[in-house]
mmCIF file of C-alpha atoms in Angstrom:
data_model
loop_
_atom_site.group_PDB
_atom_site.id
_atom_site.type_symbol
_atom_site.label_atom_id
_atom_site.label_comp_id
_atom_site.label_asym_id
_atom_site.label_seq_id
_atom_site.Cartn_x
_atom_site.Cartn_y
_atom_site.Cartn_z
ATOM 1 C CA MET Z 1 0.038 -0.271 -0.056
ATOM 2 C CA GLU Z 2 2.909 2.060 0.871
ATOM 3 C CA ARG Z 3 4.504 1.501 -2.140
ATOM 4 C CA VAL Z 4 1.508 2.272 -4.473
ATOM 5 C CA GLN Z 5 1.234 5.670 -2.563
ATOM 6 C CA GLN Z 6 4.720 6.648 -3.236
ATOM 7 C CA ALA Z 7 4.125 5.768 -6.741
ATOM 8 C CA VAL Z 8 1.129 8.110 -6.972
ATOM 9 C CA THR Z 9 3.157 10.596 -5.487
ATOM 10 C CA ASP Z 10 6.233 10.004 -7.805
ATOM 11 C CA GLN Z 11 4.056 10.026 -10.595
ATOM 12 C CA HIS Z 12 2.277 13.456 -9.578
ATOM 13 C CA LYS Z 13 5.955 15.012 -9.308
ATOM 14 C CA ASP Z 14 6.884 13.687 -12.704
ATOM 15 C CA THR Z 15 4.028 15.315 -14.598
ATOM 16 C CA ASP Z 16 4.589 18.596 -13.476
ATOM 17 C CA PHE Z 17 3.595 19.841 -16.683
ATOM 18 C CA GLU Z 18 5.947 23.099 -16.603
ATOM 19 C CA VAL Z 19 9.035 20.941 -16.575
ATOM 20 C CA ARG Z 20 7.960 18.326 -18.495
ATOM 21 C CA SER Z 21 6.683 20.137 -21.760
ATOM 22 C CA LEU Z 22 10.071 21.616 -21.881
ATOM 23 C CA ASP Z 23 11.647 18.656 -21.092
ATOM 24 C CA THR Z 24 10.028 15.480 -22.573
ATOM 25 C CA ILE Z 25 13.435 14.454 -23.389
ATOM 26 C CA CYS Z 26 14.914 11.400 -21.711
ATOM 27 C CA ILE Z 27 11.601 10.937 -19.525
ATOM 28 C CA ASN Z 28 11.132 7.641 -18.066
ATOM 29 C CA GLU Z 29 7.640 6.375 -19.202
ATOM 30 C CA SER Z 30 7.576 3.107 -17.550
ATOM 31 C CA ALA Z 31 5.074 3.063 -15.095
ATOM 32 C CA LYS Z 32 6.274 -0.673 -14.144
ATOM 33 C CA GLN Z 33 8.753 -1.127 -11.242
ATOM 34 C CA HIS Z 34 11.339 -3.441 -11.738
ATOM 35 C CA PRO Z 35 14.424 -4.391 -9.083
ATOM 36 C CA TRP Z 36 17.276 -2.122 -9.479
ATOM 37 C CA TRP Z 37 19.401 -4.448 -11.202
ATOM 38 C CA HIS Z 38 17.337 -4.640 -14.181
ATOM 39 C CA ASN Z 39 19.579 -1.241 -15.070
ATOM 40 C CA PHE Z 40 22.059 -3.419 -16.192
ATOM 41 C CA LYS Z 41 20.256 -3.791 -19.278
ATOM 42 C CA TYR Z 42 21.093 -0.107 -20.098
ATOM 43 C CA LEU Z 43 24.614 -0.372 -18.667
ATOM 44 C CA ALA Z 44 24.982 -3.239 -21.747
ATOM 45 C CA VAL Z 45 23.715 -0.806 -24.127
ATOM 46 C CA GLY Z 46 26.051 1.990 -23.067
ATOM 47 C CA ILE Z 47 28.922 -0.307 -23.648
ATOM 48 C CA VAL Z 48 27.878 -0.889 -26.976
ATOM 49 C CA PHE Z 49 27.268 2.477 -27.548
ATOM 50 C CA GLY Z 50 30.904 3.424 -25.710
ATOM 51 C CA ILE Z 51 32.752 1.101 -28.292
ATOM 52 C CA VAL Z 52 30.790 2.552 -31.364
ATOM 53 C CA PHE Z 53 31.838 6.240 -30.097
ATOM 54 C CA VAL Z 54 35.671 5.346 -29.756
ATOM 55 C CA LYS Z 55 36.034 3.082 -32.717
ATOM 56 C CA ALA Z 56 34.494 5.255 -35.167
ATOM 57 C CA GLU Z 57 36.273 8.170 -33.808
ATOM 58 C CA ILE Z 58 33.173 10.466 -33.078
ATOM 59 C CA ILE Z 59 34.670 11.226 -29.657
ATOM 60 C CA SER Z 60 37.580 12.969 -31.297
ATOM 61 C CA TRP Z 61 38.021 16.565 -31.593
ATOM 62 C CA PHE Z 62 39.437 16.311 -34.978
ATOM 63 C CA ARG Z 63 36.523 14.583 -36.146
ATOM 64 C CA ILE Z 64 34.309 17.583 -34.944
ATOM 65 C CA GLN Z 65 36.637 20.159 -36.368
ATOM 66 C CA GLU Z 66 36.479 18.495 -39.914
ATOM 67 C CA MET Z 67 32.869 18.184 -39.498
ATOM 68 C CA PHE Z 68 31.991 21.680 -38.862
ATOM 69 C CA ARG Z 69 35.000 22.950 -41.803
ATOM 70 C CA LEU Z 70 33.463 20.682 -44.107
ATOM 71 C CA GLN Z 71 36.559 18.563 -44.492
ATOM 72 C CA SER Z 72 35.102 15.380 -44.194
ATOM 73 C CA PHE Z 73 31.779 13.322 -44.701
ATOM 74 C CA HIS Z 74 32.372 11.061 -41.894
ATOM 75 C CA MET Z 75 30.076 12.915 -38.929
ATOM 76 C CA TYR Z 76 27.507 13.504 -41.620
ATOM 77 C CA GLY Z 77 27.394 9.719 -42.503
ATOM 78 C CA VAL Z 78 27.225 8.928 -39.103
ATOM 79 C CA ILE Z 79 24.419 11.233 -38.012
ATOM 80 C CA GLY Z 80 22.667 10.651 -41.177
ATOM 81 C CA SER Z 81 22.248 6.857 -41.123
ATOM 82 C CA ALA Z 82 21.927 6.929 -37.562
ATOM 83 C CA VAL Z 83 18.653 8.920 -38.030
ATOM 84 C CA ILE Z 84 17.621 7.199 -40.922
ATOM 85 C CA VAL Z 85 17.612 3.962 -38.992
ATOM 86 C CA GLY Z 86 16.107 5.173 -36.003
ATOM 87 C CA MET Z 87 13.225 6.799 -38.012
ATOM 88 C CA ALA Z 88 12.785 3.165 -39.654
ATOM 89 C CA ALA Z 89 12.799 1.646 -35.933
ATOM 90 C CA VAL Z 90 10.395 3.885 -34.761
ATOM 91 C CA TRP Z 91 8.173 4.030 -37.911
ATOM 92 C CA LEU Z 92 7.860 0.135 -37.585
ATOM 93 C CA ILE Z 93 7.258 0.389 -33.558
ATOM 94 C CA LYS Z 94 4.117 2.733 -34.358
ATOM 95 C CA LYS Z 95 3.052 1.033 -37.393
ATOM 96 C CA TYR Z 96 2.881 -2.410 -35.519
ATOM 97 C CA ASN Z 97 2.085 -1.283 -32.374
ATOM 98 C CA ILE Z 98 5.494 -3.397 -31.037
ATOM 99 C CA ARG Z 99 5.375 -3.309 -27.115
ATOM 100 C CA THR Z 100 8.427 -3.618 -24.651
ATOM 101 C CA ILE Z 101 10.047 -6.955 -23.597
ATOM 102 C CA HIS Z 102 7.832 -6.270 -20.487
ATOM 103 C CA GLY Z 103 4.509 -5.961 -22.468
ATOM 104 C CA GLU Z 104 4.291 -2.096 -22.406
ATOM 105 C CA GLU Z 105 3.008 -0.069 -24.751
ATOM 106 C CA ILE Z 106 5.494 2.111 -26.501
ATOM 107 C CA VAL Z 107 4.823 6.247 -25.592
ATOM 108 C CA PHE Z 108 5.787 8.855 -27.798
ATOM 109 C CA HIS Z 109 5.504 12.925 -26.974
ATOM 110 C CA PRO Z 110 5.136 15.511 -29.454
ATOM 111 C CA LYS Z 111 7.609 17.824 -28.414
ATOM 112 C CA LYS Z 112 6.481 21.515 -28.012
ATOM 113 C CA PHE Z 113 8.443 24.343 -29.726
ATOM 114 C CA ASN Z 114 9.969 27.048 -27.667
ATOM 115 C CA LYS Z 115 12.587 29.640 -28.273
ATOM 116 C CA GLY Z 116 14.933 27.638 -25.925
ATOM 117 C CA GLN Z 117 15.647 25.480 -28.945
ATOM 118 C CA ILE Z 118 16.772 27.995 -30.812
ATOM 119 C CA TYR Z 119 18.842 30.124 -28.426
ATOM 120 C CA GLY Z 120 19.891 26.696 -26.774
ATOM 121 C CA GLY Z 121 20.648 25.038 -29.726
ATOM 122 C CA LEU Z 122 23.114 27.597 -30.738
ATOM 123 C CA ILE Z 123 24.908 27.493 -27.785
ATOM 124 C CA PHE Z 124 25.177 23.861 -27.540
ATOM 125 C CA GLY Z 125 26.838 24.187 -30.846
ATOM 126 C CA LEU Z 126 29.229 26.790 -29.823
ATOM 127 C CA GLY Z 127 30.361 24.466 -26.956
ATOM 128 C CA TRP Z 128 30.185 21.278 -29.076
ATOM 129 C CA ALA Z 129 32.706 22.969 -31.472
ATOM 130 C CA LEU Z 130 35.335 24.164 -28.611
ATOM 131 C CA THR Z 131 35.066 20.814 -26.626
ATOM 132 C CA GLY Z 132 34.774 18.308 -29.658
ATOM 133 C CA ALA Z 133 32.053 16.528 -27.545
ATOM 134 C CA CYS Z 134 28.343 16.481 -27.022
ATOM 135 C CA PRO Z 135 27.383 14.836 -23.367
ATOM 136 C CA GLY Z 136 28.058 11.364 -24.657
ATOM 137 C CA PRO Z 137 31.056 11.344 -25.837
ATOM 138 C CA LEU Z 138 32.188 13.270 -22.680
ATOM 139 C CA PHE Z 139 32.056 9.959 -20.762
ATOM 140 C CA ALA Z 140 33.585 7.860 -23.676
ATOM 141 C CA GLN Z 141 36.784 10.517 -23.827
ATOM 142 C CA ILE Z 142 36.893 10.254 -20.245
ATOM 143 C CA GLY Z 143 36.945 6.442 -20.686
ATOM 144 C CA THR Z 144 39.876 6.374 -22.951
ATOM 145 C CA GLY Z 145 41.750 8.157 -20.563
ATOM 146 C CA PHE Z 146 41.701 11.558 -20.860
ATOM 147 C CA MET Z 147 40.886 12.688 -16.940
ATOM 148 C CA ILE Z 148 41.084 16.501 -17.784
ATOM 149 C CA VAL Z 149 37.591 15.789 -19.605
ATOM 150 C CA LEU Z 150 36.177 15.538 -16.228
ATOM 151 C CA VAL Z 151 36.731 19.432 -15.802
ATOM 152 C CA VAL Z 152 34.574 19.718 -19.000
ATOM 153 C CA LEU Z 153 31.761 17.176 -17.533
ATOM 154 C CA LEU Z 154 31.998 19.041 -14.145
ATOM 155 C CA SER Z 155 31.665 22.361 -16.195
ATOM 156 C CA ALA Z 156 28.840 21.091 -18.043
ATOM 157 C CA VAL Z 157 27.086 20.128 -14.592
ATOM 158 C CA ALA Z 158 27.749 23.615 -13.740
ATOM 159 C CA GLY Z 159 25.974 24.793 -17.000
ATOM 160 C CA THR Z 160 23.364 22.802 -16.475
ATOM 161 C CA TRP Z 161 22.621 24.196 -12.699
ATOM 162 C CA THR Z 162 23.127 27.641 -14.050
ATOM 163 C CA TYR Z 163 20.441 27.070 -16.725
ATOM 164 C CA GLY Z 164 18.006 25.703 -13.900
ATOM 165 C CA PHE Z 165 18.785 28.435 -11.729
ATOM 166 C CA PHE Z 166 18.187 31.313 -14.260
ATOM 167 C CA ARG Z 167 15.430 29.089 -16.003
ATOM 168 C CA ASP Z 168 12.549 31.465 -15.236
ATOM 169 C CA LYS Z 169 14.231 35.006 -16.410
ATOM 170 C CA LEU Z 170 15.364 33.129 -20.255
ATOM 171 C CA PRO Z 171 13.252 33.720 -22.955
ATOM 172 C CA HIS Z 172 11.375 30.273 -24.025
ATOM 173 C CA MET T 1 39.044 -9.733 -38.910
ATOM 174 C CA HIS T 2 41.822 -8.089 -37.211
ATOM 175 C CA GLN T 3 41.348 -5.203 -39.568
ATOM 176 C CA LEU T 4 37.669 -4.858 -38.409
ATOM 177 C CA ILE T 5 38.921 -4.742 -34.832
ATOM 178 C CA TYR T 6 41.699 -1.957 -34.846
ATOM 179 C CA ASP T 7 41.156 -0.110 -37.863
ATOM 180 C CA PRO T 8 38.640 2.848 -37.129
ATOM 181 C CA TRP T 9 35.269 1.873 -38.026
ATOM 182 C CA PRO T 10 33.638 3.730 -41.105
ATOM 183 C CA TRP T 11 30.059 5.709 -41.155
ATOM 184 C CA TYR T 12 28.087 2.941 -42.345
ATOM 185 C CA VAL T 13 29.076 0.731 -39.481
ATOM 186 C CA ALA T 14 28.981 3.272 -36.764
ATOM 187 C CA GLY T 15 25.740 5.201 -37.887
ATOM 188 C CA PRO T 16 23.252 2.212 -38.221
ATOM 189 C CA LEU T 17 24.614 0.743 -34.944
ATOM 190 C CA ILE T 18 23.699 4.176 -33.218
ATOM 191 C CA GLY T 19 20.253 4.254 -34.919
ATOM 192 C CA LEU T 20 19.871 0.903 -33.510
ATOM 193 C CA ILE T 21 19.999 1.934 -29.904
ATOM 194 C CA VAL T 22 16.651 3.915 -30.249
ATOM 195 C CA PRO T 23 14.605 0.900 -30.513
ATOM 196 C CA ALA T 24 16.993 -0.873 -28.033
ATOM 197 C CA LEU T 25 15.894 1.656 -25.555
ATOM 198 C CA LEU T 26 12.390 1.919 -26.406
ATOM 199 C CA LEU T 27 11.926 -2.364 -26.374
ATOM 200 C CA LEU T 28 13.913 -2.817 -23.201
ATOM 201 C CA GLY T 29 11.632 -0.278 -21.117
ATOM 202 C CA ASN T 30 10.106 2.523 -23.078
ATOM 203 C CA LYS T 31 13.020 4.765 -22.709
ATOM 204 C CA HIS T 32 13.854 7.541 -25.038
ATOM 205 C CA PHE T 33 17.371 7.824 -26.003
ATOM 206 C CA GLY T 34 18.536 11.128 -24.542
ATOM 207 C CA ILE T 35 22.125 11.538 -22.637
ATOM 208 C CA SER T 36 22.240 15.273 -21.540
ATOM 209 C CA ALA T 37 19.390 14.593 -18.963
ATOM 210 C CA ASN T 38 21.882 12.855 -16.840
ATOM 211 C CA LEU T 39 23.861 16.132 -16.111
ATOM 212 C CA ARG T 40 20.168 17.609 -14.837
ATOM 213 C CA HIS T 41 20.081 14.117 -12.900
ATOM 214 C CA ALA T 42 23.221 15.092 -11.385
ATOM 215 C CA CYS T 43 22.367 18.274 -10.078
ATOM 216 C CA ALA T 44 19.156 17.268 -8.659
ATOM 217 C CA ALA T 45 20.846 14.466 -6.857
ATOM 218 C CA CYS T 46 23.875 16.463 -5.795
ATOM 219 C CA PHE T 47 22.418 20.241 -5.703
ATOM 220 C CA PRO T 48 19.049 21.012 -5.936
ATOM 221 C CA ALA T 49 19.214 24.043 -4.026
ATOM 222 C CA GLY T 50 15.509 24.358 -3.825
ATOM 223 C CA ILE T 51 15.370 25.336 -7.530
ATOM 224 C CA PRO T 52 12.314 23.842 -8.840
ATOM 225 C CA PHE T 53 13.683 22.570 -12.112
ATOM 226 C CA PHE T 54 15.938 20.331 -10.159
ATOM 227 C CA GLN T 55 12.974 19.357 -7.928
ATOM 228 C CA TYR T 56 11.658 15.765 -9.197
ATOM 229 C CA ASN T 57 12.160 11.960 -8.511
ATOM 230 C CA TRP T 58 15.649 11.468 -10.467
ATOM 231 C CA LYS T 59 15.926 8.297 -8.412
ATOM 232 C CA LYS T 60 13.055 7.322 -11.447
ATOM 233 C CA GLU T 61 15.606 8.025 -14.140
ATOM 234 C CA VAL T 62 18.570 6.191 -12.595
ATOM 235 C CA TRP T 63 18.833 4.087 -15.977
ATOM 236 C CA ASN T 64 20.217 7.196 -17.683
ATOM 237 C CA MET T 65 23.141 6.660 -15.191
ATOM 238 C CA PHE T 66 23.614 3.124 -16.073
ATOM 239 C CA PHE T 67 23.782 4.079 -19.771
ATOM 240 C CA VAL T 68 26.179 6.940 -19.244
ATOM 241 C CA ALA T 69 28.099 4.136 -17.115
ATOM 242 C CA GLY T 70 27.963 2.021 -19.922
ATOM 243 C CA ILE T 71 29.385 4.370 -22.133
ATOM 244 C CA LEU T 72 32.328 5.095 -20.195
ATOM 245 C CA VAL T 73 32.961 1.193 -19.367
ATOM 246 C CA GLY T 74 33.009 0.766 -23.112
ATOM 247 C CA ALA T 75 35.441 3.296 -24.107
ATOM 248 C CA VAL T 76 37.341 1.555 -21.098
ATOM 249 C CA ILE T 77 37.104 -1.919 -23.043
ATOM 250 C CA VAL T 78 38.350 -0.493 -26.140
ATOM 251 C CA GLY T 79 41.129 1.408 -25.009
ATOM 252 C CA HIS T 80 42.524 -1.685 -23.200
ATOM 253 C CA LEU T 81 41.695 -4.636 -25.624
ATOM 254 C CA PHE T 82 41.594 -2.881 -28.954
ATOM 255 C CA PRO T 83 43.476 0.364 -28.827
ATOM 256 C CA ALA T 84 43.826 2.205 -32.415
ATOM 257 C CA GLN T 85 47.096 1.419 -34.063
ATOM 258 C CA GLY T 86 49.233 4.629 -35.096
ATOM 259 C CA PRO T 87 48.204 8.048 -35.494
ATOM 260 C CA ILE T 88 44.860 9.675 -36.289
ATOM 261 C CA THR T 89 44.143 10.452 -39.773
ATOM 262 C CA VAL T 90 43.378 14.128 -39.721
ATOM 263 C CA ALA T 91 42.377 16.298 -43.085
ATOM 264 C CA PRO T 92 45.342 17.969 -44.518
ATOM 265 C CA ALA T 93 43.953 21.150 -44.492
ATOM 266 C CA LEU T 94 43.063 20.824 -40.772
ATOM 267 C CA ALA T 95 46.383 19.255 -40.118
ATOM 268 C CA SER T 96 48.215 22.225 -41.523
ATOM 269 C CA GLU T 97 45.992 25.020 -40.011
ATOM 270 C CA LEU T 98 46.283 23.392 -36.365
ATOM 271 C CA ALA T 99 50.108 23.132 -36.712
ATOM 272 C CA GLY T 100 49.782 26.946 -37.218
ATOM 273 C CA TYR T 101 48.662 27.286 -33.681
ATOM 274 C CA GLY T 102 51.245 24.802 -32.411
ATOM 275 C CA ILE T 103 49.061 21.818 -32.242
ATOM 276 C CA THR T 104 50.835 18.910 -33.921
ATOM 277 C CA ASP T 105 50.134 15.742 -32.037
ATOM 278 C CA HIS T 106 47.700 13.593 -34.048
ATOM 279 C CA SER T 107 48.576 10.331 -31.569
ATOM 280 C CA THR T 108 45.383 10.382 -29.885
ATOM 281 C CA LEU T 109 41.868 11.405 -30.665
ATOM 282 C CA LEU T 110 42.016 14.915 -28.717
ATOM 283 C CA PRO T 111 45.023 16.889 -29.324
ATOM 284 C CA GLN T 112 47.322 16.545 -26.159
ATOM 285 C CA GLU T 113 48.176 20.101 -26.782
ATOM 286 C CA LEU T 114 44.816 21.338 -25.863
ATOM 287 C CA PHE T 115 43.483 18.601 -23.625
ATOM 288 C CA SER T 116 45.747 17.950 -20.893
ATOM 289 C CA TRP T 117 45.991 19.385 -17.325
ATOM 290 C CA HIS T 118 48.945 21.717 -18.274
ATOM 291 C CA SER T 119 46.521 23.349 -20.824
ATOM 292 C CA LEU T 120 44.160 23.950 -17.930
ATOM 293 C CA LEU T 121 46.841 26.602 -16.770
ATOM 294 C CA THR T 122 46.506 28.640 -20.036
ATOM 295 C CA LEU T 123 43.879 31.117 -21.160
ATOM 296 C CA ARG T 124 43.151 29.132 -24.062
ATOM 297 C CA GLY T 125 42.950 25.704 -22.273
ATOM 298 C CA VAL T 126 40.374 27.463 -19.503
ATOM 299 C CA ILE T 127 38.051 28.972 -22.284
ATOM 300 C CA MET T 128 37.956 25.792 -24.403
ATOM 301 C CA LEU T 129 37.970 23.254 -21.459
ATOM 302 C CA VAL T 130 35.905 25.216 -18.812
ATOM 303 C CA GLY T 131 33.763 27.672 -20.997
ATOM 304 C CA GLY T 132 33.178 24.884 -23.428
ATOM 305 C CA GLY T 133 31.672 22.307 -21.290
ATOM 306 C CA PHE T 134 29.576 25.237 -19.629
ATOM 307 C CA LEU T 135 28.150 25.658 -23.053
ATOM 308 C CA VAL T 136 27.413 22.154 -23.642
ATOM 309 C CA GLY T 137 25.800 21.745 -20.291
ATOM 310 C CA PHE T 138 23.695 25.233 -20.483
ATOM 311 C CA GLY T 139 22.610 24.859 -24.017
ATOM 312 C CA ALA T 140 21.615 21.370 -23.997
ATOM 313 C CA ARG T 141 19.131 21.881 -21.092
ATOM 314 C CA TYR T 142 17.818 25.096 -22.640
ATOM 315 C CA ALA T 143 17.419 23.433 -25.768
ATOM 316 C CA GLY T 144 15.735 20.535 -24.043
ATOM 317 C CA GLY T 145 18.237 17.969 -25.211
ATOM 318 C CA CYS T 146 21.522 17.360 -26.887
ATOM 319 C CA THR T 147 22.617 15.699 -30.369
ATOM 320 C CA SER T 148 21.263 12.264 -28.733
ATOM 321 C CA GLY T 149 17.755 13.471 -27.605
ATOM 322 C CA HIS T 150 16.905 16.072 -30.389
ATOM 323 C CA ALA T 151 19.125 14.830 -33.226
ATOM 324 C CA ILE T 152 18.865 10.838 -33.118
ATOM 325 C CA MET T 153 15.718 10.639 -31.073
ATOM 326 C CA GLY T 154 13.778 13.721 -32.025
ATOM 327 C CA LEU T 155 14.257 13.274 -35.871
ATOM 328 C CA SER T 156 13.538 9.845 -35.676
ATOM 329 C CA ASP T 157 10.362 10.368 -34.014
ATOM 330 C CA LEU T 158 9.643 13.305 -36.757
ATOM 331 C CA GLN T 159 9.831 16.104 -34.066
ATOM 332 C CA TRP T 160 10.100 19.587 -35.857
ATOM 333 C CA PRO T 161 11.103 21.251 -32.935
ATOM 334 C CA SER T 162 14.148 18.716 -32.962
ATOM 335 C CA LEU T 163 15.173 19.825 -36.361
ATOM 336 C CA VAL T 164 15.011 23.433 -35.350
ATOM 337 C CA ALA T 165 17.717 22.422 -32.321
ATOM 338 C CA THR T 166 19.661 20.086 -34.720
ATOM 339 C CA VAL T 167 19.675 23.077 -37.186
ATOM 340 C CA MET T 168 21.092 25.699 -34.448
ATOM 341 C CA PHE T 169 23.565 22.768 -32.916
ATOM 342 C CA MET T 170 25.087 22.977 -36.447
ATOM 343 C CA ALA T 171 24.761 26.674 -36.948
ATOM 344 C CA GLY T 172 26.591 27.252 -33.571
ATOM 345 C CA GLY T 173 29.369 24.599 -34.560
ATOM 346 C CA PHE T 174 30.084 26.220 -37.742
ATOM 347 C CA ILE T 175 30.227 29.674 -36.063
ATOM 348 C CA MET T 176 32.484 28.484 -33.309
ATOM 349 C CA SER T 177 34.647 26.437 -35.531
ATOM 350 C CA ASN T 178 35.105 29.136 -38.236
ATOM 351 C CA LEU T 179 34.987 32.207 -36.921
ATOM 352 C CA ILE T 180 35.678 32.298 -32.940
ATOM 353 C CA LEU T 181 37.915 28.941 -32.627
ATOM 354 C CA PRO T 182 40.629 30.329 -34.814
ATOM 355 C CA LEU T 183 40.956 33.362 -32.389
ATOM 356 C CA ILE T 184 40.977 31.266 -28.957
ATOM 357 C CA LEU T 185 43.361 29.069 -30.737
ATOM 358 C CA HIS T 186 45.903 32.033 -31.322
ATOM 359 C CA LEU T 187 45.654 32.845 -27.519
#
C-alpha cells in the first residue's frame, strides 16, 4: 500500500507540466517497477554505444572540427545513417504497435516548440565545437583516459545547474 | 577480422549501430534515447538548492546513469582490448591550420596540446575546457536536449522542434569552428 502511495506521489511530481513540456526528452515513461539490477540492461546498451563512439572516432576533437569545416563526410554519414535507422525503427514500432519486452505499450510525446531550441541550440553548438564533444562523448573521452575531460564534464553540470537557476528569466 | 577490430570503423557501420540504440532503449523499457538529461539528474541528486527545475524524482531516471556508465566502460574496454594503431588521420587542411597554432600531436583522439592538465593553466585551455563544457551543459538543457535527444531521437520521431534544435546545433558549431575558434587557438 505504502509503495502504491509512493508511486502515486512520484507520478504526480513527474507530470509537473511546466517542467515536462520543456523537457520531454529522456523522461522515463515506464510505469512498471523493476528491481534495481534491471538497470544493467541499459549499462549493456551503453557499453555498445561507448565502443562505437571510440572505434568510429566520434569522440575525436579532430573529427568534429572536420565536420564543422566541411573537410570530411564521416560525421555527417554517422549522424545521417543513425537518423535513418532510428526513423525506420520508430516507424515500425508505431505501425505494428510493438510493445516493450515487458509487454508495455511504447509511448511517444510530441515535442513543443519554444525559443529555447533556438538559443539553447546555438549555445550548445558553440560548446560542441569547442570541446569536440556532446554529453555522451564526454564520458567516452574520459573512458579512453583523458582525465582532463572530467573538468569539462563538471563544467557541463555547472552549466546545467546555471540554466536551472536562471530558467524563469530566460526567453522560452 | 583483425582489421575490423583495430582499424577505425567507417560511418556506415557506426551510424546504423547508433540508430539501433533508439529501438533498443524503447523495447527494453520504454526509454527515450537522450544523454544530457543525466547532467540534470546529477544536479537534482547533488545540488538541487531548492530550484524547482531540479526537484523531481531523479531516482526514477537512474537508468540514464547506468547508460552513461556503460559508455564509460565501453570506452575503457576499447582502450585496453583493441586500441587504435598509429596516429589519427586528420584532414590535411585541418592539420596544416592546427600546426599554425602549435597543435601537431595526432597520436590520440584528442590533441594533447589542448586536452591536458597543463592546458588548464593557460587562458586558451580554460576557455576551451571550462567554457566549452559550460556551454554544452547550459545549451543542452536550454534546448531541451543534446545531439542524442534531438538529432537522433527527436528526428527519428519526426519532431520538428528537434529539427530546429539540430539546425541550431550545427549553426553554433559552424560559427565556433570557423569564426571564433581560430581566435581562441591564437591565444
